Short mmCIF file of C-alpha atoms in Angstrom, two decimals:
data_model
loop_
_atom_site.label_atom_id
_atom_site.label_comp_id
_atom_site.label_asym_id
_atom_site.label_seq_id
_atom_site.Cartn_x
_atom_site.Cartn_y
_atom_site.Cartn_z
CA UNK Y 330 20.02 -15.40 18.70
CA UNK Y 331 18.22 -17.55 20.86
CA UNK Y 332 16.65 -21.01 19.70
CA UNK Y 333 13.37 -19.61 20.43
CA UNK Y 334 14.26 -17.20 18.30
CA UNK Y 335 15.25 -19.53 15.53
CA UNK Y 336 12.06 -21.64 15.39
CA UNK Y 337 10.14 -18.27 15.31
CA UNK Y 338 11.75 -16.90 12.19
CA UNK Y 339 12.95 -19.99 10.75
CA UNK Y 340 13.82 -17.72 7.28
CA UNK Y 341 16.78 -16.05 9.16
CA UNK Y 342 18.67 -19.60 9.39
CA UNK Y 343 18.11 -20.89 6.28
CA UNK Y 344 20.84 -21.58 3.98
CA UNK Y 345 20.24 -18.19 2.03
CA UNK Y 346 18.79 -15.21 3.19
CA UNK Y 347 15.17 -15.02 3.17
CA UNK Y 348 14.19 -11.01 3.19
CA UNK Y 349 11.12 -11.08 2.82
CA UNK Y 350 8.35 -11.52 6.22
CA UNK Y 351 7.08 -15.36 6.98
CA UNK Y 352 3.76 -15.83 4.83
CA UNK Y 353 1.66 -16.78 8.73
CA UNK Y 354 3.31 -13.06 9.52
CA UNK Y 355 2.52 -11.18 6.78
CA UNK Y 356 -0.31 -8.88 8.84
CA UNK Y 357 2.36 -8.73 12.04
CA UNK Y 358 5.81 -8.58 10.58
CA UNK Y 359 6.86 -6.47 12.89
CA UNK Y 360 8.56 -8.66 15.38
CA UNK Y 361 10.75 -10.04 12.24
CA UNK Y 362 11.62 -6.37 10.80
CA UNK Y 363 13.20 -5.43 14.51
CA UNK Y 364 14.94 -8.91 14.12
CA UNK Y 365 16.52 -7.46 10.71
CA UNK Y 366 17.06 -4.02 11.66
CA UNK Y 367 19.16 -5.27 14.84
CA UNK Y 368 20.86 -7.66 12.72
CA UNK Y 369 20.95 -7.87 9.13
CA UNK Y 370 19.80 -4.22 8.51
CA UNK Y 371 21.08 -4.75 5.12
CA UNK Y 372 20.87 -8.47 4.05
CA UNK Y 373 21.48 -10.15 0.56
CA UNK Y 374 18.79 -12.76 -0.66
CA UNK Y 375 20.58 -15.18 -2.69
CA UNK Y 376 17.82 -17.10 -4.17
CA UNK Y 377 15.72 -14.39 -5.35
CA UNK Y 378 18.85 -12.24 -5.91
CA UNK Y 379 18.13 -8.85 -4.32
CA UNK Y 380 19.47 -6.81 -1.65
CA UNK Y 381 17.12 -5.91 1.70
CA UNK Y 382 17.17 -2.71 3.44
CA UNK Y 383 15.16 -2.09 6.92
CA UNK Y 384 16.81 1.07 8.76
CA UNK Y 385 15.13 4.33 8.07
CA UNK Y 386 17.89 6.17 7.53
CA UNK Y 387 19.31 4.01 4.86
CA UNK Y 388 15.69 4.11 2.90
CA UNK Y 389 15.35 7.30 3.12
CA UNK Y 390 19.05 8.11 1.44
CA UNK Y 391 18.26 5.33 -1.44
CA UNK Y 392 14.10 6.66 -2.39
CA UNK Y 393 15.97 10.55 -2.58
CA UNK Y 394 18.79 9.37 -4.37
CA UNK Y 395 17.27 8.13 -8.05
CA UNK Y 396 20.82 8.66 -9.80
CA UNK Y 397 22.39 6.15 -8.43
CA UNK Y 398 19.22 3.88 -7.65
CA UNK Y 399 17.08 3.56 -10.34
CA UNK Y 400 13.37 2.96 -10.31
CA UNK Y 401 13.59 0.98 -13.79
CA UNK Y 402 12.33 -2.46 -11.99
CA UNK Y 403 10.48 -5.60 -12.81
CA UNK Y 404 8.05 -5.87 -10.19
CA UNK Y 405 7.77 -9.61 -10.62
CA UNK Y 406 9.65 -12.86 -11.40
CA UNK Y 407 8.16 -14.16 -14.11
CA UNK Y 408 8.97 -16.51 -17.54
CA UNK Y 409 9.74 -14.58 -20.10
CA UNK Y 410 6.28 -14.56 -22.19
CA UNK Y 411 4.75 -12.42 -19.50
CA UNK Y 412 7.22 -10.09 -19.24
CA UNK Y 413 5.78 -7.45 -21.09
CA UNK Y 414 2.16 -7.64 -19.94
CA UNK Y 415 3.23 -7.89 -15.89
CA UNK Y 416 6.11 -5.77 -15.97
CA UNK Y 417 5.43 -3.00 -18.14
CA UNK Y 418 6.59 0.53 -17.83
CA UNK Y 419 4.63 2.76 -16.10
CA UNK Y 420 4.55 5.93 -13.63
CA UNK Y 421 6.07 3.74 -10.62
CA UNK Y 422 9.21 2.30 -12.88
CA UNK Y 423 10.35 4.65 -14.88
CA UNK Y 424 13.02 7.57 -14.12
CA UNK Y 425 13.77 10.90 -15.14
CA UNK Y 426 13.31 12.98 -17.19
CA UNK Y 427 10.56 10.47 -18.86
CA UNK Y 428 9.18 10.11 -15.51
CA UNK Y 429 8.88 13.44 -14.80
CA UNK Y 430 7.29 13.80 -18.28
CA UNK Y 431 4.91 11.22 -17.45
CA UNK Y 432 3.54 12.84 -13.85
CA UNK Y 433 3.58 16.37 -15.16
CA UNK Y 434 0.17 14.87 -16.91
CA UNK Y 435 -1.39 14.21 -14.00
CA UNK Y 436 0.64 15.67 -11.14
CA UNK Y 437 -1.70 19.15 -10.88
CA UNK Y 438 -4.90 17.28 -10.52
CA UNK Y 439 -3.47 15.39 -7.48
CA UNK Y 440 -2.78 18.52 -5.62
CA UNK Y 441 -4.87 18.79 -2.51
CA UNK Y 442 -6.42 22.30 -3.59
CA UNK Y 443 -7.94 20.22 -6.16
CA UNK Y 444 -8.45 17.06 -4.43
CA UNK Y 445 -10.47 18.61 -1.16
CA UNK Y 446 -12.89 19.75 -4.15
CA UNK Y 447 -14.11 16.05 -4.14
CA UNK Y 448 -14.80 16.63 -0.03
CA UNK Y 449 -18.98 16.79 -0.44
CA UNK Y 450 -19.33 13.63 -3.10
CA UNK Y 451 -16.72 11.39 -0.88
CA UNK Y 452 -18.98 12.05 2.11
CA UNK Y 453 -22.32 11.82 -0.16
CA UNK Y 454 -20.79 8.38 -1.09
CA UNK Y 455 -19.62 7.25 2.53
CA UNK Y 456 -23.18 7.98 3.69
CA UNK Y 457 -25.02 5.97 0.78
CA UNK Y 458 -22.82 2.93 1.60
CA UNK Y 459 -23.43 3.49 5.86
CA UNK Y 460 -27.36 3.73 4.68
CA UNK Y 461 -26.89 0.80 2.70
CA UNK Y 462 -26.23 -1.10 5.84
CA UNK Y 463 -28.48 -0.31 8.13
CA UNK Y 464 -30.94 -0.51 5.85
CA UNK Y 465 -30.30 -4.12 5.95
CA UNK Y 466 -31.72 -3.92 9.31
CA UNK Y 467 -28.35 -5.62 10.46
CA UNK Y 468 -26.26 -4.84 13.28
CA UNK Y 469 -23.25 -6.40 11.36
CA UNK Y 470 -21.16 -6.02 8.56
CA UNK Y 471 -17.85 -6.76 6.89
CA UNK Y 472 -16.00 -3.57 6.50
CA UNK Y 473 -14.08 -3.95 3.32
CA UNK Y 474 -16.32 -5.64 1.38
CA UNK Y 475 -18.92 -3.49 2.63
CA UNK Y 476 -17.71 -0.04 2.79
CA UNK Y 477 -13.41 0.28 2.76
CA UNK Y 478 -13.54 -1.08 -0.75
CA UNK Y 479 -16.62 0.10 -2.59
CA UNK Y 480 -15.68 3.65 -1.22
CA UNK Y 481 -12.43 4.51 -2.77
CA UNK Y 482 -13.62 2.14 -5.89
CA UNK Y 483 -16.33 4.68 -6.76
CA UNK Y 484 -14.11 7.94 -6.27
CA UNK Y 485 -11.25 6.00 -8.18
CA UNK Y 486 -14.09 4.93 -10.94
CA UNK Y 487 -15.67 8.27 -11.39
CA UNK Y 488 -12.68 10.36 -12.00
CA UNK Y 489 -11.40 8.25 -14.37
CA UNK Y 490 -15.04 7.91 -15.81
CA UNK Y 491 -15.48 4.53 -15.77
CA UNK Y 492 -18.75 3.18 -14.65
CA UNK Y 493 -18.45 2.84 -10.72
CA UNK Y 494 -21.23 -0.22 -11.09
CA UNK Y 495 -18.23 -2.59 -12.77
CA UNK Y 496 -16.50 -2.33 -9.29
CA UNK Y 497 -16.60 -5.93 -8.54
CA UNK Y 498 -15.01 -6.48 -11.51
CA UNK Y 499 -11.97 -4.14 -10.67
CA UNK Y 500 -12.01 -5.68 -7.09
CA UNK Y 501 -11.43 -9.01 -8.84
CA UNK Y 502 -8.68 -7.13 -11.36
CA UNK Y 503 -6.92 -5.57 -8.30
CA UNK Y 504 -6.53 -9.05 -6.35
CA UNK Y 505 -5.21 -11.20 -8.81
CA UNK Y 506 -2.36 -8.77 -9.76
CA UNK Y 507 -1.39 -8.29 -5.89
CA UNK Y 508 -1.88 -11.60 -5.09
CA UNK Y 509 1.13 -12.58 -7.60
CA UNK Y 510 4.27 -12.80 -5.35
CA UNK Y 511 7.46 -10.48 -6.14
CA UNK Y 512 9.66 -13.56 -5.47
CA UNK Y 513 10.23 -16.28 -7.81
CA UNK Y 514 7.50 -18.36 -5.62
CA UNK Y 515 4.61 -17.52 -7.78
CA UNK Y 516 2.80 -20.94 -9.15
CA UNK Y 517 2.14 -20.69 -12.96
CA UNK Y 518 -1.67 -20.49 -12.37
CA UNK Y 519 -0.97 -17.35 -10.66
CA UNK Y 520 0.74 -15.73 -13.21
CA UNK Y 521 -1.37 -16.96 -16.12
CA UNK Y 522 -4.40 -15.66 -13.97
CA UNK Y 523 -2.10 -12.42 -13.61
CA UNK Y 524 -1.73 -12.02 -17.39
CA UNK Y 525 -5.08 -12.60 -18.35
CA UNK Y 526 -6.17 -10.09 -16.05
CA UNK Y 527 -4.10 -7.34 -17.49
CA UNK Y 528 -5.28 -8.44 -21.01
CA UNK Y 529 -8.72 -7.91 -19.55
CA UNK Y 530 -8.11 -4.43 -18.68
CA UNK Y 531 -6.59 -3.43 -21.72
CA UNK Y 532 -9.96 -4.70 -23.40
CA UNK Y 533 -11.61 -2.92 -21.21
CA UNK Y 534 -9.95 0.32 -21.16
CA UNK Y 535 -9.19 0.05 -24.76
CA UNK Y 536 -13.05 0.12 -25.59
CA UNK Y 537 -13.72 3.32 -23.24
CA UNK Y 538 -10.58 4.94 -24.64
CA UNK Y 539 -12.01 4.69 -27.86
CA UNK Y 540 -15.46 5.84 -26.56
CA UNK Y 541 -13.47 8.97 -25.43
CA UNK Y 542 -11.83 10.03 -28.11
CA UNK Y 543 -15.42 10.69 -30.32
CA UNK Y 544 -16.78 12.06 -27.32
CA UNK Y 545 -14.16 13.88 -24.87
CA UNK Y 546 -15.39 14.54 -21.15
CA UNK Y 547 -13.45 16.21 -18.13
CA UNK Y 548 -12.61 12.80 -16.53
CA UNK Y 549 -9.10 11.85 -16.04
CA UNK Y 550 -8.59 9.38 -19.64
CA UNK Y 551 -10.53 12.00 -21.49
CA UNK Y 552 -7.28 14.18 -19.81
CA UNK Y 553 -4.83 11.80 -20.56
CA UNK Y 554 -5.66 11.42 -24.00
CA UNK Y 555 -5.63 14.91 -24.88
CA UNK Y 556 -2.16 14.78 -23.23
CA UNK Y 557 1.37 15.87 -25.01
CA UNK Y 558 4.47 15.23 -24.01
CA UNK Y 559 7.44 17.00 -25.75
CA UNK Y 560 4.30 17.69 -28.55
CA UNK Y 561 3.73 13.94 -29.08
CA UNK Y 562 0.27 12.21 -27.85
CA UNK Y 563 0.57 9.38 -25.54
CA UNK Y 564 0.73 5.58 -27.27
CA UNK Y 565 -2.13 3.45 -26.46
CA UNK Y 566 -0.13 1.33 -24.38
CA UNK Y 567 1.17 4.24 -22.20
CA UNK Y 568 -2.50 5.38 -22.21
CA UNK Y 569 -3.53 1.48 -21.33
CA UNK Y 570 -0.54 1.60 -18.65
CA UNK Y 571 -1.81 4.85 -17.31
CA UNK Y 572 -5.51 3.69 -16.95
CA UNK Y 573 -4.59 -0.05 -15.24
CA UNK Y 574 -1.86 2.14 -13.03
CA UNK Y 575 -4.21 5.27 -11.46
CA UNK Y 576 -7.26 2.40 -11.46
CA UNK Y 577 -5.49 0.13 -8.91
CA UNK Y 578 -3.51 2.55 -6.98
CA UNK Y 579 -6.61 4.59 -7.03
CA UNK Y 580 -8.55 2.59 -4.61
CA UNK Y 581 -6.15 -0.15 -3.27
CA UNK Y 582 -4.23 1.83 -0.73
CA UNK Y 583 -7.75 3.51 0.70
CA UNK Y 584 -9.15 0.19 1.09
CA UNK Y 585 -6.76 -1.00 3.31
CA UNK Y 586 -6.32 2.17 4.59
CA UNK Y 587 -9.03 2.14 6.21
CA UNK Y 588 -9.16 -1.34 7.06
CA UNK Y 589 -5.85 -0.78 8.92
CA UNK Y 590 -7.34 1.75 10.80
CA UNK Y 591 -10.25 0.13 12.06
CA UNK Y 592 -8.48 -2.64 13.32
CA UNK Y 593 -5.76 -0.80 15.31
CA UNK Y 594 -8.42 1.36 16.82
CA UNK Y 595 -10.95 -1.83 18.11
CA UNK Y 596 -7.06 -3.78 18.65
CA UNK Y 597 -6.01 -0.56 20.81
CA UNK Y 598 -9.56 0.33 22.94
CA UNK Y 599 -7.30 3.29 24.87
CA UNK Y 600 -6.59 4.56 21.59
CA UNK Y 601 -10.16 4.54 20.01
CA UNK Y 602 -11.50 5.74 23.29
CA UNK Y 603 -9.11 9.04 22.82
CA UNK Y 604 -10.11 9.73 19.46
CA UNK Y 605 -13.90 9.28 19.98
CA UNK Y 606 -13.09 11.62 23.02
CA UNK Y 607 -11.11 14.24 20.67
CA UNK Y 608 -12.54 13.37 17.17
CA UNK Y 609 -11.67 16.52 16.07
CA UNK Y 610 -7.73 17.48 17.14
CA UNK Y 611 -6.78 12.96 16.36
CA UNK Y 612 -8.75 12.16 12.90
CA UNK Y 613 -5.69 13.51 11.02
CA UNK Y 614 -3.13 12.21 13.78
CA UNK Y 615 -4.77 8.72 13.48
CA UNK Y 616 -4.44 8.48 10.09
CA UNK Y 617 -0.90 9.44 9.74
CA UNK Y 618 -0.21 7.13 12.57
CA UNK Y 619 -1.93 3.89 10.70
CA UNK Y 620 0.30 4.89 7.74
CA UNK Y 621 3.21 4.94 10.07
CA UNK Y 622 2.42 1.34 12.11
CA UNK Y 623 0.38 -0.56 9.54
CA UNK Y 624 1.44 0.46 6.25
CA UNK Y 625 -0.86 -0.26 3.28
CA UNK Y 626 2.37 -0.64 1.08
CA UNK Y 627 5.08 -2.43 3.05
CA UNK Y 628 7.93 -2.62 0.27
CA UNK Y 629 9.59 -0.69 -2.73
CA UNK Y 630 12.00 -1.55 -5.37
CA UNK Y 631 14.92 -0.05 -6.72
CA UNK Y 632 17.68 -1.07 -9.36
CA UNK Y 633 21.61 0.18 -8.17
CA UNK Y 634 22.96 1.96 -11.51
CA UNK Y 635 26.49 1.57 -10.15
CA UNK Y 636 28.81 -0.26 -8.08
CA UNK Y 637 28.23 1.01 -4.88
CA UNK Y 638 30.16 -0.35 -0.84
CA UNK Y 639 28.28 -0.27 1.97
CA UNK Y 640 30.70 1.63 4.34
CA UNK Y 641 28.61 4.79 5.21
CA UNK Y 642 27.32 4.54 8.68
CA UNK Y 643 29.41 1.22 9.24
CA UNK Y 644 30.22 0.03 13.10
CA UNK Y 645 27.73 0.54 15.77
CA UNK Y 646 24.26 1.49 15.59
CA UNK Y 647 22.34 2.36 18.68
CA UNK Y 648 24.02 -0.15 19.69
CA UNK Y 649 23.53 -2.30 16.97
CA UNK Y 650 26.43 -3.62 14.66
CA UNK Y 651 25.87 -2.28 11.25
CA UNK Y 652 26.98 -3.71 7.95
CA UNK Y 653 30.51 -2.93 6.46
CA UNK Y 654 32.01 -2.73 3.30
CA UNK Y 655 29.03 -5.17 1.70
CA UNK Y 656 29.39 -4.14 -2.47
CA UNK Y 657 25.95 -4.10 -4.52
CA UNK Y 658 26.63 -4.82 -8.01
CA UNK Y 659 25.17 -2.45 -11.18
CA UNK Y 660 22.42 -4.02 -11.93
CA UNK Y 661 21.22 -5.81 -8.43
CA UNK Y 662 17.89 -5.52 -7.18
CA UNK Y 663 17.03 -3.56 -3.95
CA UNK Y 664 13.70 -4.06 -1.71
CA UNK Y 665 12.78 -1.28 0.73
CA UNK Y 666 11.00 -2.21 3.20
CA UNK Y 667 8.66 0.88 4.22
CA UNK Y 668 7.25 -1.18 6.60
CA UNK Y 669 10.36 -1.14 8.82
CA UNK Y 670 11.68 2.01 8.24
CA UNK Y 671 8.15 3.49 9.44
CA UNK Y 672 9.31 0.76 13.17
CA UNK Y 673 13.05 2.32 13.27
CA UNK Y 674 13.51 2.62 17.18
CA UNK Y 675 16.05 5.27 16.17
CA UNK Y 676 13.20 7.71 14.43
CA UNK Y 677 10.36 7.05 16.75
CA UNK Y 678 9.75 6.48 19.85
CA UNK Y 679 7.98 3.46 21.34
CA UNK Y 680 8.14 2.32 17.91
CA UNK Y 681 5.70 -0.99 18.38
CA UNK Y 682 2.84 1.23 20.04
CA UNK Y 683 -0.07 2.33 18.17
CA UNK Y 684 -0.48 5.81 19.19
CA UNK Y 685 -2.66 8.58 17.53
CA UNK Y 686 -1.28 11.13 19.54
CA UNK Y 687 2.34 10.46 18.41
CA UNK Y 688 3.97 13.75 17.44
CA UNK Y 689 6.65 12.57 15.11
CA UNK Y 690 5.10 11.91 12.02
CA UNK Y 691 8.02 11.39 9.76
CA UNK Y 692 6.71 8.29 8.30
CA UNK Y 693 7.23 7.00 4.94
CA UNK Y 694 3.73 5.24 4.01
CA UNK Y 695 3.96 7.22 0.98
CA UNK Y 696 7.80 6.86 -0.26
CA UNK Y 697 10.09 9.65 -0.90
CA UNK Y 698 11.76 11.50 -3.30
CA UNK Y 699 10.31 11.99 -6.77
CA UNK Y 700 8.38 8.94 -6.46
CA UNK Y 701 6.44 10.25 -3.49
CA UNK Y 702 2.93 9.15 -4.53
CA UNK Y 703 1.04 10.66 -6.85
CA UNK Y 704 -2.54 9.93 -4.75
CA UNK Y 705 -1.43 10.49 -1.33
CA UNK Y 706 -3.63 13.73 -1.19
CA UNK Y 707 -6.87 11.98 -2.09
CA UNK Y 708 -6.02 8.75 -0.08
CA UNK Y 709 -5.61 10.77 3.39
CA UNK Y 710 -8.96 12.57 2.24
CA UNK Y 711 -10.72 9.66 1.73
CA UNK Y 712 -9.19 8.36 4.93
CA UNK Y 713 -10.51 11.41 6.89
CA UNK Y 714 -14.02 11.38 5.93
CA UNK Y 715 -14.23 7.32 6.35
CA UNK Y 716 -13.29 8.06 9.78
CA UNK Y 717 -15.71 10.83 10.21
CA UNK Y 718 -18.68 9.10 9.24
CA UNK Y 719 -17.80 5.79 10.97
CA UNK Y 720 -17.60 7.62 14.31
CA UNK Y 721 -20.72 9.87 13.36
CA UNK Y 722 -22.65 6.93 12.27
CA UNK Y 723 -21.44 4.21 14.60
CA UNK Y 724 -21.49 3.09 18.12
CA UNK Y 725 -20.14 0.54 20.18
CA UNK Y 726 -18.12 -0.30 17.55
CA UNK Y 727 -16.47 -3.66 17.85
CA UNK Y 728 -15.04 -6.86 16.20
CA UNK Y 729 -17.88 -9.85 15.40
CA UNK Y 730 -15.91 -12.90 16.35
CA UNK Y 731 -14.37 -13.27 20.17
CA UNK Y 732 -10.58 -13.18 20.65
CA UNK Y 733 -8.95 -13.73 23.69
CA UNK Y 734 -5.49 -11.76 23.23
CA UNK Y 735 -3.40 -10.20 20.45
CA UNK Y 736 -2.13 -13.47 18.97
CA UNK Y 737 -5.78 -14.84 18.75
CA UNK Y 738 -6.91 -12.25 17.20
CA UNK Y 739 -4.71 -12.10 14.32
CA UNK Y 740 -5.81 -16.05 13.82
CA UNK Y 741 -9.27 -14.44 13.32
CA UNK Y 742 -8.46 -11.96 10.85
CA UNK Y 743 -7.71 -12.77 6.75
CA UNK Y 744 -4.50 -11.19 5.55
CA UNK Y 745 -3.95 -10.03 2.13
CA UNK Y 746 -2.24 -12.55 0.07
CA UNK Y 747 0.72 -10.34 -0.84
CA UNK Y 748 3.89 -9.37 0.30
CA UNK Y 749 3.22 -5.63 -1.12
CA UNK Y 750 0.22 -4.77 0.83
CA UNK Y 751 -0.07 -5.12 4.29
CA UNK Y 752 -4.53 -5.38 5.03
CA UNK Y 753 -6.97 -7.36 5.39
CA UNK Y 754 -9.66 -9.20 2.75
CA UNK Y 755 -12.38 -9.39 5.36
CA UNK Y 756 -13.07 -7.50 8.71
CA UNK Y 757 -15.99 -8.48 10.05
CA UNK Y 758 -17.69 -5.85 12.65
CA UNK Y 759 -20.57 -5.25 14.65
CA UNK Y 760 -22.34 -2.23 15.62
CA UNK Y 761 -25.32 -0.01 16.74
CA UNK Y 762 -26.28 2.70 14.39
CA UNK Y 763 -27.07 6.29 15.81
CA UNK Y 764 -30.06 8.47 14.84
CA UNK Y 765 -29.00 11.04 12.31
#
């Protein structure tokens, strides 16, 4: 390693392993996930106490594996009195059979026979929010605020039936929890913000549940109520932990989605040229291929149920040394870093190019294995039609703030405080609308 190197990534030459992505490189990590995958494709963080892993291969093998890696985690370092309200069970950490229990609820409404069904209203809402724009007689706009997020918020809001006009308020829900760091780093005003929030939901949620049992509707809680499993109903708190859990992962992954999208396209002009040149063969490509480079969800978490030595796969790697006989205890943490996996130079080619006409699509922006998400259907839908109507309604489509090369721009841009989500809280854009 060079010293360049060293002052770049100053987390690699600490005294303990740092796993996780500098905090000024949490939009561009990518340069630091080739640094681990060449050499610490498996690395041990000391202080927080889990295990890193950034090679495809070895990601892959772990998220289809969930006998000997368990999905039974505690998503966040915490004190113990908020252990139950931020680290509750849920569809994401629990495994079989209860978790199979648990998405055999839902799982059939998620299909995408049943999700393209939603096709007309998405675009009826993507065109009220475009309207809403222009009718501002503006030639600007911030993306997410103005159209990523409210989009996927009102889909989200109206299959659950909740009332899409408390959307700020879930907006406001949403960022607090991601905001909370998975590491031991998170301030107490974070967590206590955290907390509150999810005691604010279950209010909230509580109140329409209640609602919804006098007067059952087709929307997904009315569903979920009326749900058995082994000829029990659901607790309230697995009902509260359902509603919170399809509520944030609803929306949160569209929204920055599609903010990842936009900003490759206007960051690679080749790129968006192509597509606007073939909108109709490289929609679907482009999307897959933001899931692949920017990934809304960077990381995943596992628990190892055994013992288990690292000696499959040891020596060289593509000419790369790869770890040997390293031992993760029962019980140790594991972060996957999706993120990396979806840059291995040994899976794709050109790995650090954005390119929508990239014909491996093997990513995994959407897990593996049993866990494969639940709304990954309705997400690349909403994806789709975002994209349609941008490029329909649109033109000359660029960013609103000057940038003079790659590393400028990503000064200009506002990351997502989180180490989950790789997106943006702003994207500001500017534009000429076309007669419809």
């Amino acid at each position: 390693m060079s010293s360049k190197d060293k002052d770049k990534f100053p987390v690699l030459y600490l005294e303990y392993m740092n796993i996780y992505p500098p905090v000024a490189q949490r939009f561009s990590p990518f340069e630091f996930y080739s640094l681990m995958r060449k050499n610490n494709p498996v690395a041990f963080d000391e202080k927080n106490e889990q295990w890193g892993f950034y090679c495809y291969s070895d990601i892959e093998k772990i998220l289809k594996d969930p006998k000997k890696f368990s999905s039974k985690f505690e998503p966040f370092q915490v004190p113990q009195e908020y252990q139950e309200n931020l680290n509750r069970p849920s569809l994401l950490n629990t495994d079989p059979p209860y978790h199979r229990k648990l998405r055999s609820i839902v799982d059939t409404l998620f299909v995408p026979i049943e999700i393209s069904k939603l096709e007309p209203r998405i675009e009826n809402i993507a065109n009220e929010l475009i309207d809403n724009i222009i009718e501002k007689d503006n030639t600007t706009m911030d993306l997410i605020t103005d159209f990523a997020y409210p989009l996927p918020a009102t889909v989200i809001a109206e299959l659950l039936g909740v009332p899409s006009e408390d959307q700020d308020t879930f907006r406001q829900w949403a960022d607090n929890i991601v905001s909370l760091e998975i590491t031991s780093d998170s301030d107490i005003d974070s967590i206590r913000k955290a907390d509150k929030t999810v005691n604010d939901m279950d209010i909230y949620f509580s109140n329409l549940i209640e609602k919804k049992k006098k007067m059952p509707a087709t929307d997904l809680i009315s569903h979920i109520i009326r749900a058995k499993v082994d000829g029990q109903s659901l607790s309230e708190k697995e009902i509260l932990s359902f509603c919170s859990l399809l509520l944030n992962a609803g929306h949160v992954t569209t929204v920055n989605l599609i903010g990842n999208l936009i900003f490759s396209l206007l960051e690679n002009p080749q790129e968006f040229k192509r597509l606007q040149e073939n909108k109709n063969s490289l929609s679907k490509p482009a999307i897959e291929e933001t899931l692949r480079y920017r990934s809304p969800v960077q990381l995943l978490f596992r628990i190892a149920n055994a013992d288990i030595t690292l000696s499959e796969g040891s020596g060289e790697r593509g000419g790369e040394k790869r770890v040997q006989n390293q031992k993760i205890q029962k019980g140790q943490g594991i972060t996957l870093f999706l993120g990396s996996a979806n840059h291995d130079e040994s899976i794709f080619t050109d790995p650090e190019r954005f390119d929508i006409t990239r014909k491996n699509l093997r990513h995994l922006g959407f897990g593996n294995g049993i866990h494969f998400c639940l709304g990954a259907p309705l997400a690349r839908l909403e994806g789709q039609i975002a994209l349609r109507i941008i490029l329909e309604r649109f033109e000359n489509l660029q960013f609103n703030f000057e940038n003079s090369d790659r590393q400028d721009l990503y000064t200009k841009v506002s990351p997502l405080k989180s180490s989950f989500l790789l997106g943006l809280s702003q994207l500001p854009l500017r534009f000429q609308s076309k007669n419809r």
